XYZ file of C-alpha atoms in Angstrom:
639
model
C 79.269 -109.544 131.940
C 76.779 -110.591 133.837
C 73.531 -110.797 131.890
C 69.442 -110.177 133.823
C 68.645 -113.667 134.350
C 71.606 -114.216 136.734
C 71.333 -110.488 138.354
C 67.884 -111.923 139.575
C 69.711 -115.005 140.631
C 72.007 -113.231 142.586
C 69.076 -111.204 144.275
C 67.269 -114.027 145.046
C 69.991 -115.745 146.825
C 70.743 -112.260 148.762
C 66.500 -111.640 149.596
C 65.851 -115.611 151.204
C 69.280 -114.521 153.535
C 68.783 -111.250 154.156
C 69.066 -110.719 157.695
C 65.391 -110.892 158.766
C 65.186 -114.204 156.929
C 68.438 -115.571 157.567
C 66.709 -117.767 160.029
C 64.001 -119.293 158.092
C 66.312 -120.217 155.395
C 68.829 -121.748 157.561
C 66.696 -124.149 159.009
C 64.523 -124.658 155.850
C 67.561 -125.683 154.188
C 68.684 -127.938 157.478
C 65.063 -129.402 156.741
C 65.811 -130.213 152.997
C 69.073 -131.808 153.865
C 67.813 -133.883 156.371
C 64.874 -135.010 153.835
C 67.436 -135.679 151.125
C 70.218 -137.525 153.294
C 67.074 -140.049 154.973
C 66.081 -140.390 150.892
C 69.976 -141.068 149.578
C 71.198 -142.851 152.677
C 68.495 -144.585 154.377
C 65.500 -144.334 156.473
C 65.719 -143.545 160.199
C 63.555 -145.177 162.205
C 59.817 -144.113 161.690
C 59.862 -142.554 165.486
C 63.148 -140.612 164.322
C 62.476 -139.448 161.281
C 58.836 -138.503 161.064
C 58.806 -136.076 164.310
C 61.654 -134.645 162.817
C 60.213 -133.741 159.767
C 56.963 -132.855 161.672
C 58.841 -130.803 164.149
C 61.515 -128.850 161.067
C 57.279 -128.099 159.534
C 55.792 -126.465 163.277
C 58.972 -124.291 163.826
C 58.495 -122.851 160.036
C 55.015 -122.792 160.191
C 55.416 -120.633 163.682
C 58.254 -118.488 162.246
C 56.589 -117.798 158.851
C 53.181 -117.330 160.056
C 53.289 -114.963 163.028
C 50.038 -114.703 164.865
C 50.721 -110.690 164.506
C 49.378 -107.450 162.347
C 51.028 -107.058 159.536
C 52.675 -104.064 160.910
C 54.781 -105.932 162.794
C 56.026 -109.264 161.815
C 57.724 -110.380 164.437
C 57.097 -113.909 166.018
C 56.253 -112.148 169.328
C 56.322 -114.451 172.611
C 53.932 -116.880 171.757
C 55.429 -117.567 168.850
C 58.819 -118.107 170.027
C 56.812 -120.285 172.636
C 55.869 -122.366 169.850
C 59.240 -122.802 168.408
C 60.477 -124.110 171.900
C 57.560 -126.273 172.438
C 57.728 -127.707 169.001
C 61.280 -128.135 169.527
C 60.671 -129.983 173.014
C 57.174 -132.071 172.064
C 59.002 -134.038 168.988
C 62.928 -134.008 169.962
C 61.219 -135.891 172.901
C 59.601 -138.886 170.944
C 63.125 -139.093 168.772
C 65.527 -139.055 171.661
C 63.047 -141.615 173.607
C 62.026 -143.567 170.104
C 63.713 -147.153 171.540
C 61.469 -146.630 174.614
C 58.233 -146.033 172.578
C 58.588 -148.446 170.461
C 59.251 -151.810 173.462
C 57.004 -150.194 176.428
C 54.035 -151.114 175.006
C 51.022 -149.181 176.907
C 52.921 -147.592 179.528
C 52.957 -143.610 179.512
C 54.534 -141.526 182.072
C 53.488 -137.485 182.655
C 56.180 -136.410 180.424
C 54.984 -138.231 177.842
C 51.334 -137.310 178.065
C 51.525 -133.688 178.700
C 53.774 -133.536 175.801
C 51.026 -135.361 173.675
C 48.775 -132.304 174.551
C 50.838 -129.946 173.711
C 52.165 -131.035 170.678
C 47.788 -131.541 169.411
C 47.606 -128.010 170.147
C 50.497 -126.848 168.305
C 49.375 -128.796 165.280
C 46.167 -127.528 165.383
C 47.145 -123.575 165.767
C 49.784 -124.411 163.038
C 47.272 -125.348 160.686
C 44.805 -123.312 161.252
C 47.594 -120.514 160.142
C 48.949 -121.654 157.014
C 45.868 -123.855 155.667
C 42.790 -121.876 157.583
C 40.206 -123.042 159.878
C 38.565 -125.566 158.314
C 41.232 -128.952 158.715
C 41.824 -127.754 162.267
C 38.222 -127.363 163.023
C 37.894 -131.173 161.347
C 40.537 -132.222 163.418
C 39.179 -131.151 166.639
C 35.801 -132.500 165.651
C 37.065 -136.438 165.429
C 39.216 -136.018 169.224
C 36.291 -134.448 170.589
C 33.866 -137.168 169.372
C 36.280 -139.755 170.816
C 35.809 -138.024 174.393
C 31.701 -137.815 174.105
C 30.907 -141.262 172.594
C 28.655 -142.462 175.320
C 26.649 -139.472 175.318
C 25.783 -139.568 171.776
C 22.082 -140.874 170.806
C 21.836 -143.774 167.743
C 24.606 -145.394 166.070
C 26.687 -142.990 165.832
C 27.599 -143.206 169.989
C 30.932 -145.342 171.394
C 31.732 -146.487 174.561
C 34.306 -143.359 174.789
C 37.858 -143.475 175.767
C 39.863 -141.934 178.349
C 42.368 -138.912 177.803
C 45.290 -141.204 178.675
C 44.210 -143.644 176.183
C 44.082 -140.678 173.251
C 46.834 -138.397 174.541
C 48.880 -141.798 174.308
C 47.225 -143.114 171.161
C 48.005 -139.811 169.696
C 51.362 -139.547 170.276
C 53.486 -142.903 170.867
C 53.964 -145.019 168.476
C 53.097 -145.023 164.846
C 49.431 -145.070 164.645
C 48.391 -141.580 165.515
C 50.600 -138.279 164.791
C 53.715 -140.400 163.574
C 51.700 -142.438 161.308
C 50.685 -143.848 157.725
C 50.193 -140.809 156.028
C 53.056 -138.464 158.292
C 55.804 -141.248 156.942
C 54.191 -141.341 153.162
C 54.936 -137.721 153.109
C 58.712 -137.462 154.707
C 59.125 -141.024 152.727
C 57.811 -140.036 148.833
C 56.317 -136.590 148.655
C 58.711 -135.010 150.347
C 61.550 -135.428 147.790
C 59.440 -134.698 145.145
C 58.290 -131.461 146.014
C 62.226 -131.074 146.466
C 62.649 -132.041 143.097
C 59.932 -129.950 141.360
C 61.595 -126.870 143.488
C 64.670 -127.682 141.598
C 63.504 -127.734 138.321
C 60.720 -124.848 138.642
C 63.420 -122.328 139.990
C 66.138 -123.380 137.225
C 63.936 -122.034 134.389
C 61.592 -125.164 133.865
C 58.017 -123.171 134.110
C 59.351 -121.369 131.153
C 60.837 -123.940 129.341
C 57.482 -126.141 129.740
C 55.827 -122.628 128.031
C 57.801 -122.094 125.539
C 57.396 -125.963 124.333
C 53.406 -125.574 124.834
C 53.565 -122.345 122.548
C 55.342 -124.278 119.623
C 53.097 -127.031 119.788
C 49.753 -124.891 120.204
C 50.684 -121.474 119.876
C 49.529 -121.021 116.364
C 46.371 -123.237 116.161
C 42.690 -121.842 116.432
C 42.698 -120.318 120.105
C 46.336 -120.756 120.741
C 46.979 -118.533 123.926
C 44.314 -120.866 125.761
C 46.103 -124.010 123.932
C 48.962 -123.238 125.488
C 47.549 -122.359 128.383
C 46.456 -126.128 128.659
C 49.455 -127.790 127.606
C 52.057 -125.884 129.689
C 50.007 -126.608 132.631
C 49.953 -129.990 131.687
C 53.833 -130.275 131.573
C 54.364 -128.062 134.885
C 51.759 -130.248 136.888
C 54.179 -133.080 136.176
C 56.904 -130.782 138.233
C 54.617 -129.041 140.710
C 51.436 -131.954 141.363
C 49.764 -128.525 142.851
C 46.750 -126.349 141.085
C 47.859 -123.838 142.655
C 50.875 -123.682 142.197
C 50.118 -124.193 138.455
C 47.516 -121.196 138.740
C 50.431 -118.517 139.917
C 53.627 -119.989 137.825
C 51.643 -120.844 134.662
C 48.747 -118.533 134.662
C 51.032 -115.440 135.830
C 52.104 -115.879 132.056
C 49.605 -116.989 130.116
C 46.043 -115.493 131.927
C 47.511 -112.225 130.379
C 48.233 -113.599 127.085
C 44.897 -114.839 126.439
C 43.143 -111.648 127.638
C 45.397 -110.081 124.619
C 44.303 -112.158 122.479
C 40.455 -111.166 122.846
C 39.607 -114.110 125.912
C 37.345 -112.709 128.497
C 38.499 -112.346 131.999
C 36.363 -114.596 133.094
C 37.643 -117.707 130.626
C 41.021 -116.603 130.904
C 40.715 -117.597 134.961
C 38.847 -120.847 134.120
C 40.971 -122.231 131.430
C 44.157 -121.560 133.704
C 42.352 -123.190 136.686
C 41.001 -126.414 135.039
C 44.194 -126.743 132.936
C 46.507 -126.439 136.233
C 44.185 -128.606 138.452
C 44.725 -131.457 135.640
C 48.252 -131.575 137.177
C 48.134 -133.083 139.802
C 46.865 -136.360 138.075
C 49.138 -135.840 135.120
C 51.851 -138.909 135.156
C 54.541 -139.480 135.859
C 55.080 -137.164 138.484
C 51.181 -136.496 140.106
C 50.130 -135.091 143.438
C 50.781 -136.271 146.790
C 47.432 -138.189 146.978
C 49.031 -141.302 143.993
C 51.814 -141.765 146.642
C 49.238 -142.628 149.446
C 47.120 -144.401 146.522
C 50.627 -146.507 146.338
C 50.917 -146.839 150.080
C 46.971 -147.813 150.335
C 47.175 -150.239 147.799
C 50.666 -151.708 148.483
C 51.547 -151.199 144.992
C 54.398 -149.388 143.771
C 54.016 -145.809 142.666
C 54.428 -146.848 138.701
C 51.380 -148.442 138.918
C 49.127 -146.137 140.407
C 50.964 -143.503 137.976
C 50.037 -146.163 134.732
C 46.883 -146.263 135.726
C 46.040 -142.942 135.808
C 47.613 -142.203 132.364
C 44.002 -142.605 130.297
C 42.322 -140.995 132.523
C 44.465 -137.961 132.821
C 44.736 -137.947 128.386
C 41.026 -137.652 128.463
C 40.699 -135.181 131.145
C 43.050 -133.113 128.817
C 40.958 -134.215 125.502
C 37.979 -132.886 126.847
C 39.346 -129.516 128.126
C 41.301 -129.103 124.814
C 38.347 -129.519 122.788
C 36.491 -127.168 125.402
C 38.803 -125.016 124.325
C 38.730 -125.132 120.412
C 35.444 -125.050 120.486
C 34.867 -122.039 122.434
C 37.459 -120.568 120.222
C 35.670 -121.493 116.867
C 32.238 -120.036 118.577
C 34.076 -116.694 119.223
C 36.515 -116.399 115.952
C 39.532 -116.545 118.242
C 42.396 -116.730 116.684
C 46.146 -118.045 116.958
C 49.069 -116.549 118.308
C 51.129 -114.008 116.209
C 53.975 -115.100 114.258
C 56.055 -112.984 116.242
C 55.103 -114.210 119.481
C 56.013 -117.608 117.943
C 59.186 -117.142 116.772
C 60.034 -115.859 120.202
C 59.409 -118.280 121.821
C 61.076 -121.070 119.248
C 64.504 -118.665 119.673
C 64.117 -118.481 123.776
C 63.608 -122.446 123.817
C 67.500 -123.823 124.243
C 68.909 -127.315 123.785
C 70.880 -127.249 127.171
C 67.164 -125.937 128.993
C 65.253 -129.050 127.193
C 68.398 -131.560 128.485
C 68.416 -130.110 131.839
C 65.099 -130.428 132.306
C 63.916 -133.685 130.444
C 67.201 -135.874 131.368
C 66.283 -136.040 134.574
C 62.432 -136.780 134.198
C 63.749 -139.361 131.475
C 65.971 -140.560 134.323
C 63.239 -140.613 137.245
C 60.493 -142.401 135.564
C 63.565 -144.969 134.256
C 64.831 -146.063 137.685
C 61.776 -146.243 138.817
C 60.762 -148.762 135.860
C 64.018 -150.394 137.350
C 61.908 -150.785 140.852
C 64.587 -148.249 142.459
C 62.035 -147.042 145.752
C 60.817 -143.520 145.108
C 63.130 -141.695 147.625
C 66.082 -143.658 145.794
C 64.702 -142.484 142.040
C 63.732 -138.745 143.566
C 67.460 -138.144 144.869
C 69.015 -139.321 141.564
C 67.002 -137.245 139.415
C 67.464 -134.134 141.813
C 71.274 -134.677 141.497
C 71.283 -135.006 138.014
C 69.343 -132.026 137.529
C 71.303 -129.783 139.720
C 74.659 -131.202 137.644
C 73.450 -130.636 134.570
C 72.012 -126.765 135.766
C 75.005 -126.006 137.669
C 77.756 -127.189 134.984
C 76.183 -126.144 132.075
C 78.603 -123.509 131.705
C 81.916 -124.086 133.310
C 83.013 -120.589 133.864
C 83.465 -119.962 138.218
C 81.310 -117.418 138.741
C 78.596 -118.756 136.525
C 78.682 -121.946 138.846
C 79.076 -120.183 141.772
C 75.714 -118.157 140.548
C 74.293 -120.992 139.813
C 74.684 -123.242 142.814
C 73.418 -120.103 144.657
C 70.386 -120.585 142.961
C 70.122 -124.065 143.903
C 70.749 -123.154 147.595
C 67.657 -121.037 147.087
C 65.531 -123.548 145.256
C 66.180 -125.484 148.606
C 64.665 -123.465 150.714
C 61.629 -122.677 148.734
C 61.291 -126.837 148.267
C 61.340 -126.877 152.303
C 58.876 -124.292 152.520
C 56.774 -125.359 150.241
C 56.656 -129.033 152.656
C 55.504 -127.241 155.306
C 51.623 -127.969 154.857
C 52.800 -131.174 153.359
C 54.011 -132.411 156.989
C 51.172 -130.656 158.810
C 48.515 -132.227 156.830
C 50.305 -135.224 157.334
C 50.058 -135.159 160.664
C 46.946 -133.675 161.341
C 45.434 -135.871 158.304
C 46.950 -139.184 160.818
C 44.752 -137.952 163.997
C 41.889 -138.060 161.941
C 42.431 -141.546 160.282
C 43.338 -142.613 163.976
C 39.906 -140.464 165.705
C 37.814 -142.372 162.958
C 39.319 -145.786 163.409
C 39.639 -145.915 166.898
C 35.645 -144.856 167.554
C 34.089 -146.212 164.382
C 32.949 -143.026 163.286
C 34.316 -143.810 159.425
C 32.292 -147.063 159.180
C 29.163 -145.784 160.188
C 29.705 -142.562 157.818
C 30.129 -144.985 154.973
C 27.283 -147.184 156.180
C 25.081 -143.958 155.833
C 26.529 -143.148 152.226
C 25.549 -146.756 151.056
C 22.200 -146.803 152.900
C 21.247 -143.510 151.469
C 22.381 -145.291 147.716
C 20.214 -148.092 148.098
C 22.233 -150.327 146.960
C 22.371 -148.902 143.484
C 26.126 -148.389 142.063
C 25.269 -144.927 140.451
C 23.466 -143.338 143.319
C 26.413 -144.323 145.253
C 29.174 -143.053 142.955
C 26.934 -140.066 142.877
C 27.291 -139.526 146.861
C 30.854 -140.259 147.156
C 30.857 -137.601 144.718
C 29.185 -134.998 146.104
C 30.924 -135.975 149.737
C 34.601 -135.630 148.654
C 33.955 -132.291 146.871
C 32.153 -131.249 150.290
C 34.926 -132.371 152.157
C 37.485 -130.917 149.737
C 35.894 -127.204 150.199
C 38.960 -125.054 150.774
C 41.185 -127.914 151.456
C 44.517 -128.292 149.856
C 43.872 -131.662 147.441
C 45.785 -134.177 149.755
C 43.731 -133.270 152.917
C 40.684 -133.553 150.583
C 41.498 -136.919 149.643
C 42.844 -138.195 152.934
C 39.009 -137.191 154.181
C 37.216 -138.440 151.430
C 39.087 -142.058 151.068
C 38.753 -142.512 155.002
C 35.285 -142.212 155.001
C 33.863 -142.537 151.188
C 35.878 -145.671 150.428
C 34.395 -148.078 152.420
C 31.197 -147.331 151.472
C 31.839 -147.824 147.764
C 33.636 -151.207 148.424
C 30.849 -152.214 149.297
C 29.842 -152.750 145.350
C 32.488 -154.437 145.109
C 34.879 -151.999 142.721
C 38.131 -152.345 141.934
C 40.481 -151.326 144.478
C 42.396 -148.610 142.176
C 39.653 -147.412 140.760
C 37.642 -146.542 144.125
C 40.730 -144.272 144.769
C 41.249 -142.607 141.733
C 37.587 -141.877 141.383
C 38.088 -139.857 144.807
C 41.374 -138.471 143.925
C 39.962 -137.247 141.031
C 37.359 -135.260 143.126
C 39.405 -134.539 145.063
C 41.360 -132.636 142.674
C 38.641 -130.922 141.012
C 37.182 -129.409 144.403
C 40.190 -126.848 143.580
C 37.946 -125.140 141.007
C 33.866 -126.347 142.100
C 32.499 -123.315 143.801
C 32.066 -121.720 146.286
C 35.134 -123.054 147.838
C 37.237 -123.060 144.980
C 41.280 -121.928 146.011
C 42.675 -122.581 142.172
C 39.839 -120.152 140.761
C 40.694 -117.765 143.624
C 44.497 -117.480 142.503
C 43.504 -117.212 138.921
C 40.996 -114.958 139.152
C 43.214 -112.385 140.948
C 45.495 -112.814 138.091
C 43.189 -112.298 135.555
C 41.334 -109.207 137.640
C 37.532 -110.564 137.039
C 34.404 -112.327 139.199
C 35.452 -115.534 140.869
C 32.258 -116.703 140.945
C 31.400 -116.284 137.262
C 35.457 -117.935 136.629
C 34.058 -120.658 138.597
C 31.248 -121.434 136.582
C 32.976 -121.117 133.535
C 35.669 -123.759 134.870
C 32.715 -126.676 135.757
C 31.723 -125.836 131.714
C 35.443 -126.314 130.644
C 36.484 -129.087 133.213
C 32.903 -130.715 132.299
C 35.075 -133.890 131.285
C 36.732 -134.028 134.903
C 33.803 -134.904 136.055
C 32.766 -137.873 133.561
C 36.305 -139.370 133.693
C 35.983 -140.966 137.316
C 32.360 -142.585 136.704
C 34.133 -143.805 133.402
C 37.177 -145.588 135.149
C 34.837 -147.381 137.441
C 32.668 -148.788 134.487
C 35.624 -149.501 132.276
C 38.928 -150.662 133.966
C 40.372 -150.907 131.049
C 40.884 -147.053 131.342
C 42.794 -148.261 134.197
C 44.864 -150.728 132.068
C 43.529 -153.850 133.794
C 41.872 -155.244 130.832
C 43.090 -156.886 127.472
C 44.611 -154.460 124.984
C 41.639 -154.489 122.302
C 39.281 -153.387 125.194
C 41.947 -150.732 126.293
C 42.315 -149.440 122.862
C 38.665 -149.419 121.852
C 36.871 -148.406 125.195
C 39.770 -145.318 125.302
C 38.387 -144.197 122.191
C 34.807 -144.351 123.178
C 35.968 -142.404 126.134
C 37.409 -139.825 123.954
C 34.588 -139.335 121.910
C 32.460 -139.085 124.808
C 33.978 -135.948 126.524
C 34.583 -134.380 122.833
C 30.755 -134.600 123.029
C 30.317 -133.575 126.531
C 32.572 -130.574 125.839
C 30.343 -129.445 122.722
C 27.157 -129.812 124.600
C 28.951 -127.328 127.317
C 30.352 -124.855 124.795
C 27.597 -124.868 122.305
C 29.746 -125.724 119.634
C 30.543 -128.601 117.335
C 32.540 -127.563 114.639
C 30.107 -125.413 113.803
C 27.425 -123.439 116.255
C 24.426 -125.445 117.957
C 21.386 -124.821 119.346
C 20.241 -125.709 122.727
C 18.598 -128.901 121.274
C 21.733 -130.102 119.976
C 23.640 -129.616 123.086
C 20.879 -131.718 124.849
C 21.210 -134.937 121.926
C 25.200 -134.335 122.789
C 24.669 -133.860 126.190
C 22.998 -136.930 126.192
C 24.735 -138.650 123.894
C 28.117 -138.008 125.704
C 26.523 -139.474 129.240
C 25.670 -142.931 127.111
C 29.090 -143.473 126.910
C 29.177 -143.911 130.831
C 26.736 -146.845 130.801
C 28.533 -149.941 130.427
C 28.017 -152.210 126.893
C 28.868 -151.483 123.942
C 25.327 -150.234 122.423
C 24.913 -147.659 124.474
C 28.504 -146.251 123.406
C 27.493 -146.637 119.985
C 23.975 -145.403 120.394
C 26.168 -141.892 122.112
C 28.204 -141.912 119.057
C 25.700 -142.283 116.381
C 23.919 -139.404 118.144
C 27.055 -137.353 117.502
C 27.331 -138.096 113.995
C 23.495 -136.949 113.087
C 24.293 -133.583 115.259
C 27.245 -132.998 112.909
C 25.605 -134.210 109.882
C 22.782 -132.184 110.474
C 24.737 -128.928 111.769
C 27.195 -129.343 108.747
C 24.455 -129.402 106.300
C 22.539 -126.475 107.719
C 25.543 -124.457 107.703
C 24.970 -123.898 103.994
C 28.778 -123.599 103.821
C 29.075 -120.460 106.016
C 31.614 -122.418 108.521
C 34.799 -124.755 107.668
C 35.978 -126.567 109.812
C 38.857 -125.180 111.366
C 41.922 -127.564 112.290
C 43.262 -128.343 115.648
């Protein structure tokens, strides 16, 4: 008998073939084996393999994104114009890759009217699956190559001819088919693959149900949960958004049951999924061009953001609880509980752990990340597939795999466009100078002063990350915010995870905020006022970076003693951040309080050990002081 679960399998498998997608999921799922057979049995060369990828992403992005009403969904002419073109523009630089790659500067018509058109596809591609604004950027840089000479101050160039671009642009591996294109075919690529796999095998739930037993029935459980499933799934997904619809589709309702405004229920979800994408081991797409950057191996940009990511979660958690002791909220019901304990099954914690386990292990073993990604995908696809040997339950199963597929190839769409589009603009800003004298302005305006400067590079990336997916963000704000804050003379890995970080939390800073958009139309409230609450609740997101700059022993490039004690001092600083936001500290404070912890909590970002100390001592005469006042009205309620 064939239970639910596997009748939705079935229709899952019959709705991404149905005949008016049969298409789309054929070549979605030529795109995923391509990406996994270049992963398992070597690269092709870069001018191979990357317009491939880029040109399986334009005739997906054209097919899935008609330029139409939504009356009728077909393609329409230009559309299938676009799927030629695409077809034409980067089957042209594989099938002539040998020639590219030994004619140095020469160009012939072809090849320059196929640059052109192949800019303009990428730029109408974007602008219909990510919206105006990366297209518009993109323009902006290959326009101010063209008008250099005409431009008054520093910020004019001697200009360069459209041959020079169009050719710049497109042969070779500095401009379309560059850095940040072959990071994303090369590392991201099979990862998104391999968080497909385990999301549409039943890991979103399985994550759940393990968040529920471990903070289901504390003080504020729904929102607990809330926090730590979106912790586990950002491991799998690396995408706030993606955490926002999986996650927050389950647990936005739960915590409006439980007495949670609208309003909090959309923030929590939003801050908790953003935190994803720098959860370890598996983060977003911006640690793999950290790694590439750097030329460090992915393990180490994932170590190093470990600390960092435990104290973003600290600080929301304790956000949290507090907000939960100020409003009497309460845990989840035993009943809910014991659901949740009976739905969580040992072969759904081995199928989906095993291969994480396995993952992070080869890559320990310095396997390469496309090598570790394709043995962990395997493994999880055994171990989902065979978990029960009867036929048709493997035939269901492998189905459902099929389908997971396709959604993984999908879902790379944006991740090859921004790739591409993200290369122009490193290649634009290199080629006229534009980047240095952007980061020469950021570190004249600072005046030389660290803080002011951190403070700028700040404000820039979230700017710059306004309605940008988190990878384009960060792609902007390290081409043209990182040189400027080299210039004090940080550490390397710290410059970058200090934008990354922004990067990431642009997802939920108004007004451009696209992880408090999806939230909020879960949770049915004001995006704005969601918004707000999230910058209260994600207040420690925002101390975290300025903290691994001062201390890189939150990066783990320090002696152990300093790791160990500055982490702490960390910790207590956004617990005391997060009571200053929530007006809570065990007990209920007054505004005067919340400044002493307010301040208190922002001494633990100056460097030295007396300032931490003087920030902690503050803490401990607010409690002291609160606790005694109380008069024994509050207990403190347990975590």
């Amino acid at each position: 008998m064939i239970n639910k679960t596997e009748r939705v399998m079935d229709e899952s498998f019959v709705k991404v073939f149905s005949k008016d997608q049969r298409l789309i999921s054929t070549i979605a799922l030529l795109m995923t084996l391509f990406i996994l057979y270049t992963a398992a049995f070597g690269f092709f060369p870069s001018l191979i393999q990357r317009p491939v990828f880029v040109g399986f992403a334009l005739v997906l992005a054209y097919l899935m994104h008609p330029h139409v009403s939504k009356k009728n969904r077909s393609i329409g002419i230009m559309g299938g114009v676009g799927v030629i073109l695409a077809v034409i523009c980067t089957g042209w630089v594989a099938i002539n890759s040998d020639r590219f790659m030994t004619m140095g500067t020469e160009s012939n018509a072809y090849d320059l009217a196929f640059a052109v058109i192949l800019v303009l596809l990428l730029l109408e591609a974007a602008r219909r699956t990510m919206g105006p604004i990366f297209a518009v950027l993109t323009v902006i840089t290959i326009v101010y190559a063209f008008v250099g000479p005409w431009l008054p101050g520093n910020f004019a160039h001697r200009g360069f001819s459209f041959e020079f671009i169009a050719q710049h642009l497109y042969v070779g591996s500095y401009g379309i088919w560059g850095t940040t294109t072959g990071t994303m075919v090369g590392m991201v690529a099979i990862f998104i693959l391999f968080g497909a796999i385990l999301s549409i095998t039943g890991g979103a739930k399985v994550f759940l149900n393990i968040a529920t037993l471990f903070g289901g029935r504390a003080i504020g459980g729904p929102a607990k949960v809330a926090v730590i499933g979106s912790s586990l799934f950002g491991m799998v997904s690396g995408s706030a958004s993606a955490n926002g619809a999986v996650i927050g589709a389950m647990t936005i309702p739960m915590m409006k049951k439980s007495g949670y405004d609208s309003e909090f229920a959309a923030a929590a979800e939003a801050v908790a999924g953003t935190g994803g994408q720098i959860m370890p081991p598996i983060m977003g797409a911006g640690a793999f061009i950290i790694a590439e950057k750097l030329g460090v191996t992915y393990l180490t940009v994932a170590a190093a953001a470990i600390i960092p990511a435990v104290i973003y979660y600290v600080g929301l958690f304790a956000a949290i609880h507090f907000t939960s002791l100020k409003n009497g909220m309460q845990a989840l019901s035993k009943e809910e509980f014991a659901k949740a304990k009976e739905s969580l099954e040992f072969h759904s914690i081995v199928g989906l752990f095993i291969p994480l386990i396995v993952l992070i292990v080869f890559l320990a073993r310095g396997y390469t990340v496309a090598t570790s990604g394709v043995i962990a995908s395997i493994l999880a696809i055994v171990l989902y597939v065979f978990t029960d040997l009867d036929t048709r339950a493997i035939l269901r199963r492998s189905t459902r795999v099929i389908v997971a597929f396709v959604d993984g190839a999908k879902g790379l769409i944006v991740i090859a466009l921004l790739g591409a589009c993200a290369d122009i603009i490193i290649g634009m800003l290199s080629l006229t100078g534009l980047g240095v004298e952007i980061s020469s302005a950021i570190y004249s305006l600072s005046g030389g002063y660290l803080l002011l400067g951190l403070f700028l590079g700040m404000i820039t990336t979230l700017i710059l990350g306004m309605g940008l997916p988190t990878t384009a963000a960060f792609i902007l704000g390290s081409s043209v915010v990182a040189p400027a804050l080299a210039e004090f003379n940080l550490n390397p890995m710290a410059i970058n995870l200090f934008l990354f970080y922004f990067a990431c939390i642009s997802a939920f800073t108004p007004p451009v905020c696209v992880a408090i958009y999806i939230t909020a139309g879960i949770a049915d409230c004001n995006w704005v006022k969601a918004g707000y609450r999230a910058c209260q609740l994600g207040a420690a997101g925002f101390l975290v970076p300025y903290l691994a700059v001062f201390e890189n022993s939150l990066i783990l490039q320090d002696t152990v003693l300093a790791i160990i004690v500055d982490t702490l001092i960390a910790l207590c600083g956004t617990v005391m951040l997060a009571a200053a936001m929530m007006g809570n500290f065990f007990y209920n404070i007054n505004w005067f309080y919340r400044f002493v912890l307010f301040a208190g909590g922002l001494a633990t970002l100056v460097p030295g050990y007396l300032s931490s100390g003087i920030g902690i001592a503050s803490a401990i005469m607010v409690f002291i002081l609160v606790r005694g006042g109380s008069k024994g009205s509050h207990i403190i309620a347990s975590f």
